[in-house]
Coordinates of C-alpha atoms in Angstrom, one line a residue:
Chain A
M402 CA 0.0 0.1 0.0
N403 CA 1.3 3.5 -0.9
Y404 CA 1.0 6.2 1.9
S405 CA 1.2 9.9 1.7
K406 CA 3.9 11.5 3.8
Q407 CA 1.3 12.7 6.2
Q408 CA -0.3 9.2 6.6
L409 CA 3.0 7.6 7.1
A410 CA 4.0 10.1 9.7
A411 CA 0.6 9.2 11.5
I412 CA 1.5 5.4 11.3
K413 CA 5.1 6.0 12.6
N414 CA 3.9 8.1 15.5
L415 CA 1.4 5.2 16.6
L416 CA 4.2 2.8 16.4
Y417 CA 6.6 4.9 18.6
K418 CA 3.9 5.3 21.3
I419 CA 3.3 1.6 21.3
A420 CA 6.9 0.6 21.3
D421 CA 8.3 3.1 23.7
D422 CA 5.5 2.3 26.3
Q423 CA 6.5 -1.5 26.0
L424 CA 10.3 -0.7 26.1
I425 CA 10.0 1.6 29.2
I426 CA 7.6 -0.5 31.3
G427 CA 9.4 -3.6 30.2
H428 CA 12.6 -2.0 31.8
R429 CA 10.8 -0.9 34.8
N430 CA 9.4 -4.5 35.3
S431 CA 12.9 -5.9 34.9
E432 CA 13.9 -3.7 37.9
W433 CA 12.1 -6.3 40.1
T434 CA 14.5 -8.9 39.0
G435 CA 16.1 -10.2 42.2
L436 CA 13.9 -8.0 44.4
G437 CA 10.4 -9.6 44.0
P438 CA 8.7 -10.2 47.4
I439 CA 8.4 -14.1 46.7
L440 CA 10.4 -15.9 44.1
E441 CA 7.3 -16.5 41.8
E442 CA 6.9 -12.8 41.6
D443 CA 10.4 -12.2 40.8
I444 CA 10.1 -14.6 37.9
A445 CA 6.7 -13.2 36.8
F446 CA 7.9 -9.5 36.6
S447 CA 11.1 -10.8 34.9
S448 CA 9.0 -12.7 32.3
I449 CA 6.7 -9.8 31.7
A450 CA 9.6 -7.6 31.3
Q451 CA 11.1 -10.0 28.7
D452 CA 7.8 -10.2 26.8
K453 CA 7.3 -6.4 26.7
I454 CA 10.9 -5.6 25.6
G455 CA 10.6 -8.4 22.9
Q456 CA 7.4 -7.2 21.7
S457 CA 8.8 -3.6 21.4
F458 CA 11.7 -5.0 19.4
H459 CA 9.4 -6.2 16.5
V460 CA 7.5 -2.9 16.5
Y461 CA 10.7 -1.1 16.2
E462 CA 11.6 -3.4 13.2
I463 CA 8.3 -2.3 11.5
L464 CA 9.6 1.4 12.0
H465 CA 13.0 0.4 10.7
S466 CA 11.2 -1.1 7.5
L467 CA 9.6 2.3 7.1
G468 CA 13.0 4.1 7.1
E469 CA 13.6 4.9 10.8
N470 CA 17.0 3.5 12.5
D471 CA 17.5 -0.1 13.3
P472 CA 15.8 -1.3 16.7
D473 CA 18.8 -1.1 18.9
T474 CA 19.8 2.5 17.8
T475 CA 16.1 3.6 18.1
A476 CA 15.7 2.2 21.6
F477 CA 18.9 3.4 23.0
I478 CA 20.3 6.4 21.2
R479 CA 17.5 8.8 20.9
K480 CA 17.2 11.9 23.2
A481 CA 14.6 11.8 25.8
N482 CA 12.1 14.2 24.2
E483 CA 12.0 12.0 21.2
Y484 CA 10.5 9.1 23.2
K485 CA 6.7 8.9 22.9
C486 CA 6.0 7.0 26.1
C487 CA 3.2 8.0 28.6
H488 CA 4.2 9.2 32.0
L489 CA 2.9 6.0 33.7
V490 CA 5.6 3.8 32.5
E491 CA 8.4 6.3 33.4
F492 CA 7.8 6.3 37.1
P493 CA 10.3 4.2 39.3
I494 CA 8.9 1.0 40.6
G495 CA 8.2 2.3 44.0
E496 CA 6.6 -0.1 46.3
Y497 CA 5.2 -3.5 45.1
D498 CA 1.7 -2.2 45.3
F499 CA 2.3 0.7 42.9
S500 CA 4.2 -1.7 40.4
L501 CA 1.2 -4.1 40.4
V502 CA -1.6 -1.5 40.0
R503 CA 0.4 0.2 37.4
N504 CA 0.7 -3.2 35.5
F505 CA -3.0 -3.8 36.0
L506 CA -4.0 -0.5 34.4
F507 CA -1.3 -0.7 31.7
N508 CA -1.8 -4.3 30.7
H509 CA -5.6 -3.9 30.3
A510 CA -5.1 -0.8 28.0
E511 CA -2.6 -2.8 26.0
A512 CA -4.8 -5.8 25.8
Q513 CA -7.6 -3.7 24.4
R514 CA -5.3 -1.6 22.1
F515 CA -4.0 -4.8 20.5
D516 CA -7.6 -6.3 20.4
M517 CA -8.5 -3.1 18.3
L518 CA -5.3 -3.2 16.4
S519 CA -5.8 -6.9 15.2
G520 CA -8.2 -5.6 12.6
S521 CA -5.9 -2.7 11.4
S522 CA -5.6 -2.0 7.8
F523 CA -1.9 -1.6 8.4
E524 CA -0.9 -5.2 8.1
P525 CA 2.3 -5.5 9.7
L526 CA 0.9 -4.1 12.9
G527 CA -2.2 -6.0 12.6
K528 CA -0.4 -9.4 12.6
L529 CA 1.8 -8.4 15.5
A530 CA -1.4 -7.3 17.5
K531 CA -2.8 -10.8 16.8
K532 CA 0.1 -12.3 18.3
Y533 CA 0.6 -10.0 21.2
R534 CA -2.8 -10.5 22.3
G535 CA -2.3 -14.1 23.4
E536 CA 0.8 -13.2 25.2
I537 CA -0.7 -10.3 27.1
K538 CA -3.5 -12.5 28.2
Y539 CA -0.9 -13.9 30.8
H540 CA 0.0 -10.5 32.0
T541 CA -3.6 -9.5 32.6
M542 CA -4.2 -12.7 34.2
H543 CA -1.2 -12.1 36.5
S544 CA -2.2 -8.5 37.7
D545 CA -5.9 -9.4 38.0
T546 CA -5.1 -12.3 40.4
W547 CA -3.0 -10.0 42.5
I548 CA -5.4 -7.0 42.6
R549 CA -8.1 -9.4 43.6
Q550 CA -6.1 -11.1 46.4
L551 CA -4.5 -8.1 47.8
S552 CA -7.4 -5.8 47.9
Q553 CA -9.2 -8.3 50.1
A554 CA -6.3 -9.6 52.3
T555 CA -5.4 -7.5 55.3
E556 CA -6.5 -4.0 56.3
E557 CA -2.9 -2.8 55.4
S558 CA -3.0 -4.4 51.9
K559 CA -6.3 -2.9 51.3
I560 CA -5.2 0.6 52.1
R561 CA -2.1 0.1 50.0
M562 CA -4.0 -1.1 46.9
Q563 CA -6.5 1.9 47.3
R564 CA -3.7 4.3 47.7
A565 CA -1.8 2.9 44.8
L566 CA -4.8 3.1 42.5
D567 CA -5.5 6.7 43.6
D568 CA -1.8 7.5 42.8
T569 CA -1.8 5.8 39.5
F570 CA -5.1 6.6 38.0
N571 CA -4.3 10.1 36.4
L572 CA -1.1 8.8 35.2
A573 CA -3.0 5.8 33.5
L574 CA -5.4 8.1 31.9
G575 CA -2.3 9.7 30.2
I576 CA -1.9 6.5 28.2
F577 CA -4.9 7.8 26.1
E578 CA -3.4 11.4 25.0
E579 CA -4.7 11.7 21.6
S580 CA -2.2 12.7 18.8
P581 CA -3.3 15.6 16.5
E582 CA -3.0 13.3 13.5
F583 CA -5.5 10.7 15.0
T584 CA -8.1 11.4 12.4
T585 CA -5.8 10.3 9.6
L586 CA -5.5 7.0 11.3
V587 CA -9.2 6.6 11.8
E588 CA -9.9 7.5 8.1
M589 CA -7.3 4.9 7.0
K590 CA -8.8 2.3 9.4
V591 CA -5.4 1.9 11.1
F592 CA -6.4 2.7 14.5
D593 CA -9.8 4.0 16.0
G594 CA -8.2 6.4 18.4
E595 CA -7.2 6.7 21.9
N596 CA -10.6 8.0 23.1
A597 CA -12.3 4.7 21.7
L598 CA -9.5 2.8 23.5
R599 CA -10.2 4.7 26.7
D600 CA -13.9 3.8 26.6
K601 CA -13.1 0.0 26.1
W602 CA -10.6 0.1 28.9
L603 CA -12.9 1.6 31.3
D604 CA -15.5 -1.0 30.6
V605 CA -12.9 -3.7 31.4
I606 CA -11.3 -2.3 34.4
I607 CA -14.3 -0.7 36.4
P608 CA -16.0 -3.9 37.1
K609 CA -12.4 -5.4 38.1
I610 CA -11.8 -2.6 40.4
E611 CA -15.3 -2.7 42.0
S612 CA -15.3 -6.5 42.4
A613 CA -12.1 -6.1 44.3
G614 CA -13.6 -3.8 46.7
L615 CA -11.7 -0.9 45.6
T616 CA -13.1 2.6 44.6
L617 CA -12.4 4.3 41.4
P618 CA -11.3 7.9 41.7
Q619 CA -14.2 10.3 41.4
K620 CA -14.8 11.5 37.9
N621 CA -14.3 15.1 38.8
S622 CA -10.9 14.5 40.1
W623 CA -9.6 13.0 36.7
K624 CA -6.6 14.9 35.5
P625 CA -4.8 12.9 32.7
A626 CA -1.1 13.1 33.0
Y627 CA -0.6 14.3 29.4
G628 CA 2.7 15.3 27.8
G629 CA 4.4 12.1 27.1
R630 CA 3.1 11.5 23.6
S631 CA 4.6 14.9 22.4
G632 CA 7.8 14.2 24.1
K633 CA 7.2 16.1 27.3
H634 CA 8.3 13.7 30.1
T635 CA 8.8 13.5 33.9
E636 CA 12.1 13.8 35.5
H637 CA 12.2 10.0 35.8
L638 CA 12.8 9.2 32.1
L639 CA 16.2 10.5 31.4
P640 CA 18.0 8.6 34.2
L641 CA 16.2 5.5 33.1
I642 CA 17.2 6.0 29.4
N643 CA 20.9 6.6 30.7
E644 CA 21.0 3.4 32.6
M645 CA 19.3 1.2 30.0
S646 CA 21.6 2.5 27.2
E647 CA 24.9 2.4 29.2
V648 CA 26.3 -0.6 28.0
F649 CA 25.2 -0.2 24.4
K650 CA 26.8 3.3 24.4
I651 CA 30.2 1.9 25.2
D652 CA 30.4 0.4 21.8
P653 CA 27.3 1.1 19.6
K654 CA 28.9 -0.9 16.8
A655 CA 29.6 -4.0 18.8
Q656 CA 28.1 -7.3 17.4
W657 CA 25.9 -9.2 19.9
Chain B
M265 CA -5.3 -35.8 15.2
V266 CA -3.2 -32.5 14.8
I267 CA -2.3 -31.6 11.4
P268 CA 1.2 -30.3 11.2
N269 CA 1.6 -27.0 9.6
F270 CA 4.3 -28.0 7.1
K271 CA 3.6 -26.3 3.9
Y272 CA 6.0 -28.5 1.8
D273 CA 4.9 -31.5 -0.6
L274 CA 7.3 -34.1 0.5
S275 CA 7.1 -35.9 -2.9
E276 CA 8.1 -32.8 -4.8
S277 CA 11.7 -33.1 -4.9
T278 CA 14.7 -34.9 -3.0
S279 CA 16.1 -31.8 -1.8
R280 CA 12.9 -30.6 -0.1
K281 CA 12.5 -33.9 1.6
D282 CA 16.2 -33.6 2.8
I283 CA 15.6 -30.1 3.9
Y284 CA 12.6 -31.4 5.9
K285 CA 14.5 -34.2 7.5
A286 CA 17.4 -31.9 8.4
L287 CA 15.0 -29.5 10.1
A288 CA 13.4 -32.3 11.9
E289 CA 16.7 -33.0 13.5
I290 CA 16.9 -29.6 14.9
M291 CA 15.9 -29.5 18.6
D292 CA 14.5 -26.5 20.6
P293 CA 17.6 -25.2 22.3
E294 CA 15.5 -24.8 25.6
I295 CA 13.7 -28.1 25.4
P296 CA 16.0 -30.7 23.6
T297 CA 13.3 -33.4 23.3
I298 CA 11.1 -31.5 20.7
S299 CA 12.3 -30.7 17.2
I300 CA 11.4 -27.4 15.7
T301 CA 9.0 -29.1 13.1
D302 CA 7.1 -30.7 15.8
L303 CA 7.1 -27.4 17.6
G304 CA 5.3 -26.2 14.5
I305 CA 7.6 -23.1 14.1
V306 CA 8.7 -23.8 10.5
H307 CA 6.5 -21.7 8.3
D308 CA 7.9 -22.1 4.8
V309 CA 10.8 -23.7 2.9
K310 CA 11.3 -22.1 -0.4
I311 CA 14.2 -23.5 -2.7
V312 CA 15.3 -20.5 -4.8
D313 CA 17.9 -22.6 -6.9
K314 CA 20.5 -25.4 -6.6
F315 CA 22.5 -23.2 -4.1
S316 CA 20.0 -21.2 -2.4
V317 CA 17.2 -21.8 0.0
E318 CA 14.8 -19.5 2.1
I319 CA 13.5 -20.7 5.4
T320 CA 10.9 -18.9 7.3
L321 CA 10.1 -19.4 10.9
I322 CA 7.5 -18.2 13.2
P323 CA 8.4 -17.0 16.7
T324 CA 6.7 -19.0 19.7
F325 CA 7.0 -15.7 21.8
A326 CA 7.8 -12.2 20.6
G327 CA 10.4 -12.1 23.2
C328 CA 11.9 -15.5 22.9
P329 CA 15.7 -15.3 23.3
A330 CA 16.2 -18.6 21.4
L331 CA 15.0 -17.2 18.1
K332 CA 18.2 -15.7 17.0
F333 CA 20.0 -19.0 18.1
L334 CA 17.6 -21.1 16.2
E335 CA 18.2 -19.0 13.1
D336 CA 21.8 -19.8 13.3
L337 CA 21.3 -23.5 14.0
V338 CA 19.0 -23.7 10.8
R339 CA 21.5 -21.9 8.7
D340 CA 24.2 -24.1 9.8
K341 CA 22.2 -27.3 9.5
I342 CA 20.9 -26.5 6.0
G343 CA 24.2 -25.3 4.9
M344 CA 25.6 -28.7 5.5
L345 CA 23.3 -30.1 2.9
G346 CA 25.3 -28.2 0.3
F347 CA 23.2 -24.9 0.1
R348 CA 25.6 -22.0 -0.2
N349 CA 23.1 -19.3 0.6
V350 CA 20.6 -20.1 3.4
E351 CA 18.5 -17.3 4.1
V352 CA 16.6 -17.8 7.5
K353 CA 13.7 -15.2 8.0
T354 CA 11.1 -14.7 10.8
T355 CA 7.6 -13.7 10.0
F356 CA 4.3 -12.9 11.9
D357 CA 2.2 -13.6 8.7
E358 CA 1.1 -16.7 10.7
Q359 CA 0.8 -16.4 14.5
W360 CA 2.0 -19.4 16.3
N361 CA 0.0 -21.2 18.9
T362 CA 0.3 -24.3 21.0
N363 CA -2.3 -26.0 18.9
M364 CA 0.3 -26.2 16.2
I365 CA 2.5 -28.6 18.3
T366 CA 2.3 -32.1 16.7
E367 CA 1.4 -35.1 18.6
K368 CA 5.0 -36.3 18.5
G369 CA 5.9 -32.8 19.7
L370 CA 3.6 -33.1 22.8
E371 CA 5.2 -36.5 23.5
G372 CA 8.7 -34.7 23.4
L373 CA 7.4 -32.3 26.0
K374 CA 6.3 -35.0 28.2
K375 CA 9.7 -36.8 28.0
H376 CA 11.4 -33.4 29.1
G377 CA 8.9 -33.7 32.3
L378 CA 6.6 -30.8 31.0
A379 CA 2.9 -31.2 31.1
P380 CA 1.8 -30.5 27.6
P381 CA -0.6 -27.7 26.8
E382 CA -4.2 -28.2 26.6
K383 CA -6.0 -27.6 23.1
H384 CA -7.9 -24.4 23.1
D385 CA -10.0 -22.3 20.7
G386 CA -8.0 -19.2 20.9
L387 CA -9.3 -17.9 24.1
I388 CA -7.2 -18.7 27.2
Q389 CA -9.1 -18.6 30.5
I390 CA -7.4 -19.1 33.7
D391 CA -9.4 -22.2 34.3
I392 CA -7.6 -24.1 31.6
L393 CA -4.4 -23.7 33.4
E394 CA -5.9 -25.2 36.6
K395 CA -6.0 -28.9 37.3
I396 CA -3.3 -29.6 34.8
K397 CA -2.4 -33.3 34.7
C398 CA 0.8 -33.9 36.8
P399 CA 3.5 -35.3 34.5
H400 CA 4.9 -37.3 37.5
C401 CA 2.0 -39.2 38.9
G402 CA -1.0 -38.5 36.3
S403 CA -3.2 -36.8 39.0
V404 CA -5.3 -33.8 38.2
N405 CA -5.5 -32.6 41.9
T406 CA -3.1 -29.9 41.1
A407 CA -2.9 -26.1 41.4
L408 CA -1.4 -23.3 39.3
K409 CA 1.4 -21.6 41.2
S410 CA 2.4 -19.0 38.8
P411 CA 1.5 -18.4 35.0
F412 CA 5.2 -17.7 34.6
G413 CA 8.2 -20.1 34.9
P414 CA 11.9 -20.7 34.1
T415 CA 11.2 -19.8 30.3
L416 CA 8.6 -17.7 28.7
C417 CA 6.5 -20.6 27.6
R418 CA 6.3 -22.3 30.8
S419 CA 4.0 -22.0 33.9
I420 CA 4.6 -23.5 37.4
H421 CA 2.0 -25.9 39.1
Y422 CA 1.9 -28.0 42.2
C423 CA 0.5 -31.6 42.6
N424 CA -1.5 -32.1 45.7
D425 CA -1.2 -35.8 45.5
C426 CA 2.4 -36.7 44.7
L427 CA 3.5 -33.3 46.3
N428 CA 5.9 -32.5 43.4
A429 CA 6.0 -29.2 41.6
F430 CA 6.0 -29.3 37.9
E431 CA 5.9 -27.1 34.9
Q432 CA 3.5 -27.0 32.0
F433 CA 4.3 -25.9 28.5
K434 CA 1.5 -23.2 28.7
P435 CA -1.2 -22.8 26.1
V436 CA -1.1 -19.6 24.0

């Protein structure tokens, strides 16, 4: 298919958002390796990290086929303001409750995103989406189980889960920051847009939050943390990129 | 009966048969009792000319670290058949799932001490991960401990009868 310059830019922007979210949250998840509260959780977070970073690689490969740099260079060598990830994924891992609730909110957004994209007219992404849906099922399964269990365990765990939800919810709403060119994507039937995605996401997470006994923040307090999609990031992103790319930058031409 | 996803006609030519036979001897680097053909990840074999062949693989998991290693194994193995140019590609044109593992492949998983994946219709629900048959004693009085294990493709379970932990090659 032949795309106009404007259409191609819109597709690339979508791909960058998806891959950068996966790369950064994947890196954050990997920070639990060796620190998980129990061995199974250590393994779970490490496996989820491996999945997400692996998934980002194939999205960067599509970008490469569209004329962008190769995946390693794209992942490691850009300036912070060239990343398109949302603020939610940038935050340090914090306490375990924060990381779990973040994963819960992010994983369901991703699951819905890839569900929508599996019918995308942009075939390379549509095919990946079909593949990723199955893998992400295990990620949502993991976070659902823990949200349910910890929200109904002890007084302390309930308080912690509610506080984590209150702290992460506006960040999670920032996932759905619409890009100016989204009408192009909708017209081309590549992607139905972030607003449509947010509505699907809310339909999925609200019943889960309620059945866990947690309270969704009041709608009048919703203040989505926007900026990430246009390269305006929190102070947490730059140190993360520096750490992530430290080894690569020693010798960018090294063969691995 | 599982229909293997080999797209090659074995009667077509000797070379094709030889390639298939050679591929069937390549074992999964993480599970040495199952071949890559039984795993169902060989998508296509295309003989370009006398010296060149293109082999397309489909990844089990997007983040599987064995994939690059496998590409090298395939390149070496098929190169030994006399092909000078062996191109190994990866595609997502077809999405791998555990229903594509052959009967022989499922037996291979058992030999490695893994419970084979349940057949599914594309929708994985948590209940199909519960009550997995224990590969040690055959009991189904088992519980899922974690949907993640030592490799991306395995989950961890516990048998309440023989009191052993075991792993399943998890359905995707």
